[in-house]
PDB file of C-alpha atoms in Angstrom:
ATOM      1  CA  UNK W   1     158.668  32.129  17.420  1.00 72.00           C
ATOM      2  CA  UNK W   2     156.640  35.277  16.696  1.00 82.00           C
ATOM      3  CA  UNK W   3     153.878  34.259  19.072  1.00 81.00           C
ATOM      4  CA  UNK W   4     156.352  33.612  21.875  1.00 88.00           C
ATOM      5  CA  UNK W   5     157.765  37.123  21.558  1.00 89.00           C
ATOM      6  CA  UNK W   6     154.263  38.571  21.352  1.00 90.00           C
ATOM      7  CA  UNK W   7     153.233  36.735  24.534  1.00 93.00           C
ATOM      8  CA  UNK W   8     156.378  37.962  26.285  1.00 92.00           C
ATOM      9  CA  UNK W   9     155.710  41.607  25.323  1.00 89.00           C
ATOM     10  CA  UNK W  10     152.059  41.414  26.380  1.00 90.00           C
ATOM     11  CA  UNK W  11     153.030  39.696  29.639  1.00 93.00           C
ATOM     12  CA  UNK W  12     155.585  42.373  30.469  1.00 92.00           C
ATOM     13  CA  UNK W  13     153.071  45.128  29.655  1.00 90.00           C
ATOM     14  CA  UNK W  14     150.415  43.574  31.890  1.00 92.00           C
ATOM     15  CA  UNK W  15     152.876  43.043  34.738  1.00 94.00           C
ATOM     16  CA  UNK W  16     154.176  46.616  34.444  1.00 91.00           C
ATOM     17  CA  UNK W  17     150.635  48.009  34.399  1.00 91.00           C
ATOM     18  CA  UNK W  18     149.655  45.999  37.467  1.00 94.00           C
ATOM     19  CA  UNK W  19     152.724  47.141  39.407  1.00 93.00           C
ATOM     20  CA  UNK W  20     152.206  50.811  38.510  1.00 91.00           C
ATOM     21  CA  UNK W  21     148.458  50.574  39.225  1.00 93.00           C
ATOM     22  CA  UNK W  22     149.176  49.228  42.715  1.00 93.00           C
ATOM     23  CA  UNK W  23     151.784  51.956  43.200  1.00 92.00           C
ATOM     24  CA  UNK W  24     149.208  54.613  42.272  1.00 92.00           C
ATOM     25  CA  UNK W  25     146.456  53.151  44.460  1.00 93.00           C
ATOM     26  CA  UNK W  26     148.748  53.189  47.502  1.00 92.00           C
ATOM     27  CA  UNK W  27     149.647  56.889  47.122  1.00 90.00           C
ATOM     28  CA  UNK W  28     148.162  59.064  49.843  1.00 88.00           C
ATOM     29  CA  UNK W  29     148.772  62.397  48.142  1.00 88.00           C
ATOM     30  CA  UNK W  30     146.448  61.724  45.187  1.00 87.00           C
ATOM     31  CA  UNK W  31     142.695  62.221  45.256  1.00 92.00           C
ATOM     32  CA  UNK W  32     140.404  59.392  44.163  1.00 93.00           C
ATOM     33  CA  UNK W  33     139.746  61.021  40.781  1.00 94.00           C
ATOM     34  CA  UNK W  34     143.456  61.515  40.143  1.00 92.00           C
ATOM     35  CA  UNK W  35     144.186  57.893  41.000  1.00 93.00           C
ATOM     36  CA  UNK W  36     141.425  56.673  38.705  1.00 94.00           C
ATOM     37  CA  UNK W  37     142.463  58.913  35.841  1.00 93.00           C
ATOM     38  CA  UNK W  38     146.130  57.952  36.092  1.00 91.00           C
ATOM     39  CA  UNK W  39     145.338  54.251  36.287  1.00 92.00           C
ATOM     40  CA  UNK W  40     143.066  54.612  33.254  1.00 92.00           C
ATOM     41  CA  UNK W  41     145.905  56.301  31.325  1.00 91.00           C
ATOM     42  CA  UNK W  42     148.338  53.555  32.376  1.00 90.00           C
ATOM     43  CA  UNK W  43     146.051  50.894  30.914  1.00 91.00           C
ATOM     44  CA  UNK W  44     145.189  52.999  27.848  1.00 88.00           C
ATOM     45  CA  UNK W  45     148.817  53.599  26.809  1.00 87.00           C
ATOM     46  CA  UNK W  46     150.671  50.591  28.251  1.00 81.00           C
ATOM     47  CA  UNK W  47     154.444  51.124  28.304  1.00 83.00           C
ATOM     48  CA  UNK W  48     154.920  54.875  27.972  1.00 87.00           C
ATOM     49  CA  UNK W  49     152.194  55.967  30.366  1.00 86.00           C
ATOM     50  CA  UNK W  50     153.119  53.383  32.987  1.00 85.00           C
ATOM     51  CA  UNK W  51     156.774  54.371  33.032  1.00 87.00           C
ATOM     52  CA  UNK W  52     156.040  58.099  32.705  1.00 87.00           C
ATOM     53  CA  UNK W  53     153.465  58.248  35.493  1.00 87.00           C
ATOM     54  CA  UNK W  54     155.611  56.087  37.742  1.00 86.00           C
ATOM     55  CA  UNK W  55     158.583  58.433  37.262  1.00 87.00           C
ATOM     56  CA  UNK W  56     156.401  61.513  37.741  1.00 86.00           C
ATOM     57  CA  UNK W  57     154.872  60.289  40.985  1.00 85.00           C
ATOM     58  CA  UNK W  58     158.152  58.879  42.249  1.00 84.00           C
ATOM     59  CA  UNK W  59     159.789  62.277  41.778  1.00 82.00           C
ATOM     60  CA  UNK W  60     157.171  63.708  44.150  1.00 78.00           C
ATOM     61  CA  UNK W  61     158.604  61.471  46.882  1.00 74.00           C
ATOM     62  CA  UNK W  62     162.124  62.869  46.590  1.00 62.00           C
ATOM     63  CA  UNK W  63     163.256  64.209  49.952  1.00 66.00           C
ATOM     64  CA  UNK W  64     163.106  67.969  50.070  1.00 58.00           C
ATOM     65  CA  UNK W  65     166.161  69.576  51.568  1.00 64.00           C
ATOM     66  CA  UNK W  66     165.281  71.670  54.549  1.00 63.00           C
ATOM     67  CA  UNK W  67     166.596  75.187  54.232  1.00 62.00           C
ATOM     68  CA  UNK W  68     168.382  76.567  57.226  1.00 60.00           C
ATOM     69  CA  UNK W  69     166.757  79.496  58.974  1.00 59.00           C
ATOM     70  CA  UNK W  70     168.482  82.749  58.291  1.00 61.00           C
ATOM     71  CA  UNK W  71     168.487  84.908  61.357  1.00 58.00           C
ATOM     72  CA  UNK W  72     167.267  84.141  64.823  1.00 57.00           C
ATOM     73  CA  UNK W  73     164.161  82.179  63.941  1.00 56.00           C
ATOM     74  CA  UNK W  74     161.125  82.499  66.206  1.00 61.00           C
ATOM     75  CA  UNK W  75     163.078  84.247  68.972  1.00 60.00           C
ATOM     76  CA  UNK W  76     164.634  87.054  66.944  1.00 54.00           C
ATOM     77  CA  UNK W  77     163.084  89.823  69.049  1.00 56.00           C
ATOM     78  CA  UNK W  78     162.037  92.062  66.149  1.00 59.00           C
ATOM     79  CA  UNK W  79     158.288  91.818  66.754  1.00 56.00           C
ATOM     80  CA  UNK W  80     158.496  92.143  70.507  1.00 55.00           C
ATOM     81  CA  UNK W  81     157.449  88.553  71.033  1.00 54.00           C
ATOM     82  CA  UNK W  82     156.213  87.460  74.463  1.00 57.00           C
ATOM     83  CA  UNK W  83     158.529  89.697  76.468  1.00 57.00           C
ATOM     84  CA  UNK W  84     155.541  91.828  77.486  1.00 55.00           C
ATOM     85  CA  UNK W  85     156.565  94.949  75.530  1.00 52.00           C
TER      86      UNK W  85
END
């Protein structure tokens, strides 16, 4: 019984690490060194690092709300613009 639980825990850890490693490799906003370092940490500290780095990188993908322009925008006329003044 103990070995079955142990195999289950190790299997889940390996599966989680593989999924997070693939997630990190596919990110375009990380440099090669950052990807390598984060994947190394995921495999060094199995559960906590995998979940933590996944949540950290996933939060970077959250859609940023676009703020509305206050004022007239590019045609506000303050700087003279292209009117030839």
